[in-house]
GROMACS .gro file of C-alpha atoms in nm:
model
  338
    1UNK     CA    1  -7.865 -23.371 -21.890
    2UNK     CA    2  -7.494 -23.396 -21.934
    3UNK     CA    3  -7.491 -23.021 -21.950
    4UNK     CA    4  -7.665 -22.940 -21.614
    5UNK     CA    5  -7.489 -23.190 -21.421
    6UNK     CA    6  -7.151 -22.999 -21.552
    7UNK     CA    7  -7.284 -22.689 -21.401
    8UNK     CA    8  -7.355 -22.900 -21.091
    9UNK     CA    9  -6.941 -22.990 -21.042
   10UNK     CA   10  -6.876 -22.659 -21.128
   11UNK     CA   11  -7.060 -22.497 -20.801
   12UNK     CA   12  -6.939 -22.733 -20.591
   13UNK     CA   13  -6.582 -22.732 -20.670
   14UNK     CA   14  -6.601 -22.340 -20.637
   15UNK     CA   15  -6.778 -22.411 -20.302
   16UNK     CA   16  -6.456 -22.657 -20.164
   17UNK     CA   17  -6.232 -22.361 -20.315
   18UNK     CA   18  -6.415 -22.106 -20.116
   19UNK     CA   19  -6.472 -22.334 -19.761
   20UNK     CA   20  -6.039 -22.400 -19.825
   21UNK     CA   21  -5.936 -22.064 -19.824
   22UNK     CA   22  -6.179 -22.018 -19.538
   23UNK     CA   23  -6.016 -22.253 -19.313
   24UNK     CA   24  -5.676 -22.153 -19.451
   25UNK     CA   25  -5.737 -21.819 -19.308
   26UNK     CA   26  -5.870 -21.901 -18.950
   27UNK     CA   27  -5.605 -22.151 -18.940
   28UNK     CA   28  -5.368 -21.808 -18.999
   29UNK     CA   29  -5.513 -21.622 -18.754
   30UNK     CA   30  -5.483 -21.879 -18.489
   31UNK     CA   31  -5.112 -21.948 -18.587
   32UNK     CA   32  -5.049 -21.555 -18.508
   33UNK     CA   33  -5.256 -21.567 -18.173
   34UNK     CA   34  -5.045 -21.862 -18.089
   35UNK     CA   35  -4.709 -21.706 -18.150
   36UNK     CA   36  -4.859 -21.358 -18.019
   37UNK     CA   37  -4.909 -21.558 -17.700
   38UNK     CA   38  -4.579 -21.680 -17.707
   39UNK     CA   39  -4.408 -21.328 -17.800
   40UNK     CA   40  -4.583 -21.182 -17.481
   41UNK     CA   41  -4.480 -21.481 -17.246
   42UNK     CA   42  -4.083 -21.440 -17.345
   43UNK     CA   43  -4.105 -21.075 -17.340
   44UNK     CA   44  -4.303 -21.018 -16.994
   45UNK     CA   45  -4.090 -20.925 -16.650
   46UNK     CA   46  -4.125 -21.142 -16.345
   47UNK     CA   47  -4.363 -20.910 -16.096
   48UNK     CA   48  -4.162 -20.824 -15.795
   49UNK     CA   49  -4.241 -20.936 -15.445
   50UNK     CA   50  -4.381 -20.680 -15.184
   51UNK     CA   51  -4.196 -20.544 -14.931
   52UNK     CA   52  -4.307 -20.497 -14.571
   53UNK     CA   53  -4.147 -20.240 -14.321
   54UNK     CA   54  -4.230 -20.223 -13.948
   55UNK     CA   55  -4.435 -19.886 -13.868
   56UNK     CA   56  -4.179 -19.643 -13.711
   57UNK     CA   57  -4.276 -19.578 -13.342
   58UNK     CA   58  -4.395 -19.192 -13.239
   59UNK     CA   59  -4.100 -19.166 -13.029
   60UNK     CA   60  -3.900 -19.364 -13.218
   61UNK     CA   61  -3.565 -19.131 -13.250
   62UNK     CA   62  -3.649 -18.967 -12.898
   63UNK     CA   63  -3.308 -19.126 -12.749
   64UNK     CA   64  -3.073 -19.006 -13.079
   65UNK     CA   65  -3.243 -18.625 -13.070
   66UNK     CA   66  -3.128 -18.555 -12.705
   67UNK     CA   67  -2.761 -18.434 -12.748
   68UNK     CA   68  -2.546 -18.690 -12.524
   69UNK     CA   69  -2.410 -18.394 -12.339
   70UNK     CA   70  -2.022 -18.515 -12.202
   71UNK     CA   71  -1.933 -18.754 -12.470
   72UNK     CA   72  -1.590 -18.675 -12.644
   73UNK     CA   73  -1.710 -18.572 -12.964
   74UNK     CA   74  -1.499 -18.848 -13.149
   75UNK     CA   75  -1.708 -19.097 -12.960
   76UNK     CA   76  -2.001 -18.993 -13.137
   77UNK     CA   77  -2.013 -19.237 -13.411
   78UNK     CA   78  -1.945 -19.487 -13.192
   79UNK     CA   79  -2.251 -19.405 -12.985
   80UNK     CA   80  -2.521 -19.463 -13.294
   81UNK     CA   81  -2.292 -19.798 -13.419
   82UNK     CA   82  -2.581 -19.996 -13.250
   83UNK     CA   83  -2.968 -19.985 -13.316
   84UNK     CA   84  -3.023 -19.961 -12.932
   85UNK     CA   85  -3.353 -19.999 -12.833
   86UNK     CA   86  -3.506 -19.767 -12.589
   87UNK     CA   87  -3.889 -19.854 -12.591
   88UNK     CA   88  -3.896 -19.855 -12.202
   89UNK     CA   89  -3.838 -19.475 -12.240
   90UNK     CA   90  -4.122 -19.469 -12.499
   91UNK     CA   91  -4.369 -19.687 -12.281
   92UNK     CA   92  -4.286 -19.414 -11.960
   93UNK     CA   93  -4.486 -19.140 -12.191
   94UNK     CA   94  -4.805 -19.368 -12.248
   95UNK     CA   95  -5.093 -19.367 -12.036
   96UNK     CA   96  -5.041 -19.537 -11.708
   97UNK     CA   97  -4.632 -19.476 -11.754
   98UNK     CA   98  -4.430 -19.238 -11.460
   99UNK     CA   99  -4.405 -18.993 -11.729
  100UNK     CA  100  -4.749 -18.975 -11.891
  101UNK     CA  101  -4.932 -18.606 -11.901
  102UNK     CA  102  -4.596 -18.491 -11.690
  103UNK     CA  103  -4.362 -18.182 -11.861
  104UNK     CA  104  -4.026 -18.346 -11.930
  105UNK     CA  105  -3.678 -18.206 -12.001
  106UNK     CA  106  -3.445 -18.498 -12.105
  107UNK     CA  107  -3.075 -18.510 -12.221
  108UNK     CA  108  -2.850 -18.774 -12.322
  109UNK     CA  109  -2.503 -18.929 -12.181
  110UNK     CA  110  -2.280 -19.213 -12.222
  111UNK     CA  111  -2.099 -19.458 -12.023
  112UNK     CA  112  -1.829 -19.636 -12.168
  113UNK     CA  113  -1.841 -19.997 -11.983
  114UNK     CA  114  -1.641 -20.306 -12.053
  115UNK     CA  115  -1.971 -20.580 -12.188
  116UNK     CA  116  -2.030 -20.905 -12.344
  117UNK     CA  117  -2.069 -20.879 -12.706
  118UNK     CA  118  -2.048 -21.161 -12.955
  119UNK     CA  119  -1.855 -21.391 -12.798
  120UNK     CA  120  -1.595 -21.119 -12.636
  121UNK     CA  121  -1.561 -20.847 -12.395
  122UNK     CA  122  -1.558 -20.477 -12.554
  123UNK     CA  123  -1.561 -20.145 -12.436
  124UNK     CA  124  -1.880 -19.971 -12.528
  125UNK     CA  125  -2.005 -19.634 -12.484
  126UNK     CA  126  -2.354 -19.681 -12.336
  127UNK     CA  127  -2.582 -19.417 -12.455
  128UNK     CA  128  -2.793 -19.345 -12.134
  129UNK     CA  129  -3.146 -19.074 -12.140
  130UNK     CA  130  -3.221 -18.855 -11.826
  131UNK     CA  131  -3.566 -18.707 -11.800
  132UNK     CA  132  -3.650 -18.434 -11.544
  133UNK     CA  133  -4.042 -18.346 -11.467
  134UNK     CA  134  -4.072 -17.998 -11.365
  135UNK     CA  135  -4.313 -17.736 -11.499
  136UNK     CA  136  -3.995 -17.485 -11.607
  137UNK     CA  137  -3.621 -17.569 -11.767
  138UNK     CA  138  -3.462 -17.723 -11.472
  139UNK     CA  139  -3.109 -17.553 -11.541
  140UNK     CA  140  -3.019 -17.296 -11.789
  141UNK     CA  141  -2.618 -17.383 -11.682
  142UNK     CA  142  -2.417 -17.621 -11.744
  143UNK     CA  143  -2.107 -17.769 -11.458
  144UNK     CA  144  -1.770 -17.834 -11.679
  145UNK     CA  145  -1.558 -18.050 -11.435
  146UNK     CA  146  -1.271 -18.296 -11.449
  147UNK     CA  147  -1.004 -18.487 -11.232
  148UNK     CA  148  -0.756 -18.235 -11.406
  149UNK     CA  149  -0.941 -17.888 -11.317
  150UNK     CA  150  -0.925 -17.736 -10.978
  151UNK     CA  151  -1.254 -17.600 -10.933
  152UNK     CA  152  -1.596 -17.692 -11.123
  153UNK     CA  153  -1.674 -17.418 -11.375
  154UNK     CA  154  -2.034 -17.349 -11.412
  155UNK     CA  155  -2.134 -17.157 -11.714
  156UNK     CA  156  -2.457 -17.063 -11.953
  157UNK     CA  157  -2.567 -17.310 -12.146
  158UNK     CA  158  -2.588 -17.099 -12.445
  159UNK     CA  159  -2.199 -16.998 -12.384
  160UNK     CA  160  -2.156 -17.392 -12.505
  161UNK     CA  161  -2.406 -17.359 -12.807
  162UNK     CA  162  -2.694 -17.577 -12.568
  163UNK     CA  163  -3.064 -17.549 -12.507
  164UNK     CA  164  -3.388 -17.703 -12.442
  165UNK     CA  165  -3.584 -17.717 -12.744
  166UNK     CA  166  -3.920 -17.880 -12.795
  167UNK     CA  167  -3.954 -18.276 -12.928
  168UNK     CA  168  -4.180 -18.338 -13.225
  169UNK     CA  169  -4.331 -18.668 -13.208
  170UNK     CA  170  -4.325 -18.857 -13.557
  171UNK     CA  171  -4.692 -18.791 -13.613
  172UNK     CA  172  -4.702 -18.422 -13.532
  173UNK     CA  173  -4.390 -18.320 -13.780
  174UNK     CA  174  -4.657 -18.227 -14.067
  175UNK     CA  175  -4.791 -17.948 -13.806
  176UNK     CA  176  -4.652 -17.578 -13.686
  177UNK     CA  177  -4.467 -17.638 -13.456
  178UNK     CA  178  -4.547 -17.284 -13.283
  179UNK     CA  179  -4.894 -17.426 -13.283
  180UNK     CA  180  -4.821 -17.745 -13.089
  181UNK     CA  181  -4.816 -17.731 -12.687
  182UNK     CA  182  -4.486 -17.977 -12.654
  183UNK     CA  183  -4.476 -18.127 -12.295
  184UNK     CA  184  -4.148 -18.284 -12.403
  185UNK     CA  185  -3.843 -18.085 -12.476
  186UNK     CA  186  -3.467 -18.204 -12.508
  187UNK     CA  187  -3.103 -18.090 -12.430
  188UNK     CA  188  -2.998 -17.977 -12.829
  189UNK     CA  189  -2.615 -17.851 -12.938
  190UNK     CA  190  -2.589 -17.640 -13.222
  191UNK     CA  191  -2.153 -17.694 -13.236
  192UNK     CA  192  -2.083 -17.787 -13.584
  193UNK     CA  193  -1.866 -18.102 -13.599
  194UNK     CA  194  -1.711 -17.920 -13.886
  195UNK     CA  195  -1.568 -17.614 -13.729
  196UNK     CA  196  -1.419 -17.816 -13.444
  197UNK     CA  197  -1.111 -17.824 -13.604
  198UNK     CA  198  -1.044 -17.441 -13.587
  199UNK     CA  199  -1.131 -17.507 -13.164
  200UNK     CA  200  -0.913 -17.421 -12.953
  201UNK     CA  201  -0.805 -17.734 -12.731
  202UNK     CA  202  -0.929 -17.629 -12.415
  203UNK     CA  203  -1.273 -17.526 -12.549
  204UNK     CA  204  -1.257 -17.875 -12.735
  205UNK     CA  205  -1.218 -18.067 -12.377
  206UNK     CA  206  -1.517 -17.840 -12.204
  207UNK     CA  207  -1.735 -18.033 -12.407
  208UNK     CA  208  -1.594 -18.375 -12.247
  209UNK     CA  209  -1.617 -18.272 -11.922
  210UNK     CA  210  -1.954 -18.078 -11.922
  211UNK     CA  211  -2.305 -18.186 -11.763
  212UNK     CA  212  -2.616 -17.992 -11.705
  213UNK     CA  213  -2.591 -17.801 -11.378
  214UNK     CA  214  -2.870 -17.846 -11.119
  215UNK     CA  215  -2.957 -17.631 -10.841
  216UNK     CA  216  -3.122 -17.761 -10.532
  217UNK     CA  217  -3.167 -17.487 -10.304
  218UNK     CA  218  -3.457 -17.647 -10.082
  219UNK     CA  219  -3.206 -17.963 -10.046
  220UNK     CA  220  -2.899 -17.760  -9.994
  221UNK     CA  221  -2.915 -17.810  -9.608
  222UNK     CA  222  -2.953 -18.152  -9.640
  223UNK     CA  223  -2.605 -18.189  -9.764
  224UNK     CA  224  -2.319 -18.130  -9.563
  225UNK     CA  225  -2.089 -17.843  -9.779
  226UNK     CA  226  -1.747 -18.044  -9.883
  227UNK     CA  227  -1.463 -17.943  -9.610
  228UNK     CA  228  -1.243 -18.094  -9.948
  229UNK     CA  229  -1.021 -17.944 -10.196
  230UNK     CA  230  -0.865 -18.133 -10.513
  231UNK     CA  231  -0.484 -18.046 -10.544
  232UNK     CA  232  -0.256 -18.029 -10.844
  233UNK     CA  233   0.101 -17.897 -10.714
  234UNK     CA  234   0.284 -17.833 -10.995
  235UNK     CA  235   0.626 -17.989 -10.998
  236UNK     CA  236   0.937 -18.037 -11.189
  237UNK     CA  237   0.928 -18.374 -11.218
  238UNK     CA  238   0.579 -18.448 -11.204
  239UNK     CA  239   0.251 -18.262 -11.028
  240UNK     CA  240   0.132 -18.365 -10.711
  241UNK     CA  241  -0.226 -18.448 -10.732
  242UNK     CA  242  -0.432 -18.542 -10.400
  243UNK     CA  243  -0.704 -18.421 -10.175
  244UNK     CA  244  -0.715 -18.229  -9.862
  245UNK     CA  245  -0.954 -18.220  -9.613
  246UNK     CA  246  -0.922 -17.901  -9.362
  247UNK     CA  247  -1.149 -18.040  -9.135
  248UNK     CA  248  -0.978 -18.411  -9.137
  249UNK     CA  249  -0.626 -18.356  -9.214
  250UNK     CA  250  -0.377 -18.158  -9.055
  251UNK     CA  251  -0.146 -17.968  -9.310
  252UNK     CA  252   0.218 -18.017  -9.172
  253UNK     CA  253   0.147 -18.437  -9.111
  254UNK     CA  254  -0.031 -18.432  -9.442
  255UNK     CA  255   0.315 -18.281  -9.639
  256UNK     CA  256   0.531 -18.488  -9.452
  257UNK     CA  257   0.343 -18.799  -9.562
  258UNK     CA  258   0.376 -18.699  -9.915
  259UNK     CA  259   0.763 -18.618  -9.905
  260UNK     CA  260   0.823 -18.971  -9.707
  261UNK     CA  261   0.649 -19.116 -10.005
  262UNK     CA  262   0.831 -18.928 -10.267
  263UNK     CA  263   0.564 -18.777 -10.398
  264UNK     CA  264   0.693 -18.402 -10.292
  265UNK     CA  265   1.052 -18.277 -10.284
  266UNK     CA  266   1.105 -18.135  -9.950
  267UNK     CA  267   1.272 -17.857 -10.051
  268UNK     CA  268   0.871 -17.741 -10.194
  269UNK     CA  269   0.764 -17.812  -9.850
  270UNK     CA  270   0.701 -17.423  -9.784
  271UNK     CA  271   0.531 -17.395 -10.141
  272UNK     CA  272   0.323 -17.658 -10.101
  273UNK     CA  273   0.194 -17.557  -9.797
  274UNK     CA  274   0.104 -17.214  -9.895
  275UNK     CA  275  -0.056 -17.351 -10.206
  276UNK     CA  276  -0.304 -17.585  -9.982
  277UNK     CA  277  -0.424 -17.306  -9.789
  278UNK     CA  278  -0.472 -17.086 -10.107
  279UNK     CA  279  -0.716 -17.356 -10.276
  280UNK     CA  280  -0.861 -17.397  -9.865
  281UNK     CA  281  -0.951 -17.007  -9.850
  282UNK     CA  282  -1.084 -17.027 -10.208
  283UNK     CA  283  -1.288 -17.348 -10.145
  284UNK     CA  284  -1.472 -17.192  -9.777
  285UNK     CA  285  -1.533 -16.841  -9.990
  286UNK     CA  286  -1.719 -17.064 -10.249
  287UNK     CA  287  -1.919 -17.250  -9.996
  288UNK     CA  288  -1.944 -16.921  -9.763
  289UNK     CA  289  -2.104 -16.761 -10.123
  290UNK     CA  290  -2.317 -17.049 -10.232
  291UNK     CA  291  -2.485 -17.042  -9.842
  292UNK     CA  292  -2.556 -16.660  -9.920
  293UNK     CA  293  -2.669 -16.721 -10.303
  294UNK     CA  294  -2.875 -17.022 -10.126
  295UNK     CA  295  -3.077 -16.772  -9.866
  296UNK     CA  296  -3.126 -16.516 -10.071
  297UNK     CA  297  -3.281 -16.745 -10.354
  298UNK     CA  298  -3.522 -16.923 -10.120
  299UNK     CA  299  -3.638 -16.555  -9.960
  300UNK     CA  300  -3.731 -16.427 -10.354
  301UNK     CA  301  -3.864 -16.770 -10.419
  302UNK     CA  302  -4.238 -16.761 -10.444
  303UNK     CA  303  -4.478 -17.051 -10.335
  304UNK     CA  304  -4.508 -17.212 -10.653
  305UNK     CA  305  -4.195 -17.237 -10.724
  306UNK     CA  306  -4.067 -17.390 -10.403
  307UNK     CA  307  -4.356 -17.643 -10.484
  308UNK     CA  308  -4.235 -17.701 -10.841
  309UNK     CA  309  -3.828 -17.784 -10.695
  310UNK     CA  310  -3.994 -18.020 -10.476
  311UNK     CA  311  -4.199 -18.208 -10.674
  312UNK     CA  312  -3.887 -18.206 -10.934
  313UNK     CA  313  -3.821 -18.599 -11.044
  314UNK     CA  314  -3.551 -18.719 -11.192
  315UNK     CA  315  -3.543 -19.073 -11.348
  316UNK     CA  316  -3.292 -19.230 -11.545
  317UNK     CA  317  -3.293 -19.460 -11.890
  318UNK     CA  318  -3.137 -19.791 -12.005
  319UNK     CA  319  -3.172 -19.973 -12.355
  320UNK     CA  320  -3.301 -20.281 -12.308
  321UNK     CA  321  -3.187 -20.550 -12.417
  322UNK     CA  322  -3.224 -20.700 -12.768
  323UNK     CA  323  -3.039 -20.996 -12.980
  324UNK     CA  324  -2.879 -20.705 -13.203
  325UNK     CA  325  -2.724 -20.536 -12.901
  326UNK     CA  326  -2.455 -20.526 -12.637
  327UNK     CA  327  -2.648 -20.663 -12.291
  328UNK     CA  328  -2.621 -20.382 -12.040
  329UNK     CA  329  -2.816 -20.522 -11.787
  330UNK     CA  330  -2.529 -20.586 -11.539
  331UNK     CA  331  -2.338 -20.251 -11.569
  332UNK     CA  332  -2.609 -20.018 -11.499
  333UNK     CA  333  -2.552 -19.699 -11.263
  334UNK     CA  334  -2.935 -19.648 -11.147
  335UNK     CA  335  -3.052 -19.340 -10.876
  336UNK     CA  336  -3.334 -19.364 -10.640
  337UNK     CA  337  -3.690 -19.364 -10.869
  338UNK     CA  338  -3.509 -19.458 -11.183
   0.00000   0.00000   0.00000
């Protein structure tokens, strides 16, 4: 009896030895889920918050890609400083807007105004679009005239590195363009800012005083030719600068004027005179050409294209207002149908 109840403690104290190292090991395993856990929880990176961006608008950067034709070129900068907002020009090409379905030419400008910004008055140069409906390029010339010059110069665009080139809306820039029928095309410059300092400075200026040049010859009769002629005498001291009208003014009362209000020595009297007739002979063989140019244009002009000049519109483009921009609302220059 004694002998089997020996064998008895026996199994049972291998059986606690066996359930011990049991629990010993799960107790393990926990231990290094636990600290596993842990390990991951120290060593994991915070998950960044999502970022949303507006959806750029399809004509988005149609006010930057038409080359603001006059501006002095280091008054470019200036003219991007500000995240103007032109979605009145964008609206105009939807469906119902004046320029929806229409062919468009548009080019850019400036005009530097005095405006309210941030608490204080600043000169700002406005950037301002132009957009033209006609069915062909409404100029292929562009006008280069200033207070200084005596005459307007009217030259190629090309000569000043310009041209109409189609717009690519945002969503078509993945496609050919030669495959594309653009209805929209804008006023581009090719000039490299970086070669501008090998210009000469009288080519440099053209570019400050140039516009595109539009001819009108069904409205041409509507406006009386100008009977005026801008003068710049030159001088020792100083030039003379005025205006003479030959129609208006009568040339020997007109230079005595300007010598009783020193403006003109009298002993240039003579000179001056001769001068003002010069610029008046030069100014009635421009307007005496330009009635020819104007009659023989009209009798080569087919029907069509005496219907296209007439139905030519020109309308004229703002950026509206917005909290992150100079308000421009009380300086604007607006035309008829702008």
């Amino acid at each position: 009896m004694r002998k089997g109840g020996k064998r008895k403690s026996t199994s049972q104290k291998q059986e606690t030895e066996v359930k011990a190292s049991s629990s010993s090991q799960e107790n393990q395993k926990e231990n290094h889920k636990l600290a596993s856990q842990a390990k991951r929880a120290k060593t994991s990176k915070p998950q960044p918050q999502l970022e949303y961006f507006e959806d750029k608008r399809n004509l988005e950067d149609l006010w930057k890609a038409a080359f603001p034709v006059g501006t002095e070129w280091d008054q470019l900068d200036s003219v991007y400083q500000f995240n103007w907002n032109f979605s009145n020009l964008e609206e105009a090409f939807e469906e119902g807007g004046r320029l929806y379905g229409k062919k468009v030419y548009l080019f850019g400008c400036t005009e530097p105004q005095l405006v309210p910004y941030k608490g204080e008055n600043k000169v700002i140069c406005i950037p301002v679009v132009v957009a033209v409906v006609s069915p062909f390029p409404p100029s292929d010339k562009i006008g280069i005239n200033s207070v200084q010059r005596e005459a307007e110069e009217i030259v190629p665009m090309k000569q000043m590195k310009m041209d109409w080139v189609p717009y690519i809306p945002l969503e078509n820039r993945d496609s050919q363009v030669d495959r594309l029928q653009s209805q929209m095309f804008i006023l581009s410059c090719t000039q490299r800012r970086v070669a501008l300092k090998q210009m000469k400075i009288d080519r440099l200026k053209k570019y400050e005083y140039c516009l595109p040049y539009f001819y009108q010859p069904l409205k041409e009769d509507e406006l009386e030719q100008s009977t005026e002629v801008q003068i710049i005498f030159p001088a020792a001291q100083k030039p003379v600068f005025c205006e003479f009208d030959w129609e208006l003014d009568e040339l020997d009362e007109f230079t005595d004027q300007l010598i009783e209000a020193d403006e003109l020595d009298k002993d240039k009297k003579d000179a001056f005179k001769e001068f003002v007739k010069e610029r008046v002979r030069e100014a009635k063989k421009a307007n005496r050409q330009a009635r020819e140019a104007r009659k023989k244009a009209l009798e080569e002009m087919s029907e069509e294209t005496k219907a296209a000049f007439e139905n030519m519109r020109f309308y004229k483009f703002y950026p509206i207002p917005t909290p992150d921009t100079p308000d421009v609302s009380n300086v604007k220059v607006l035309w008829e149908g702008s």
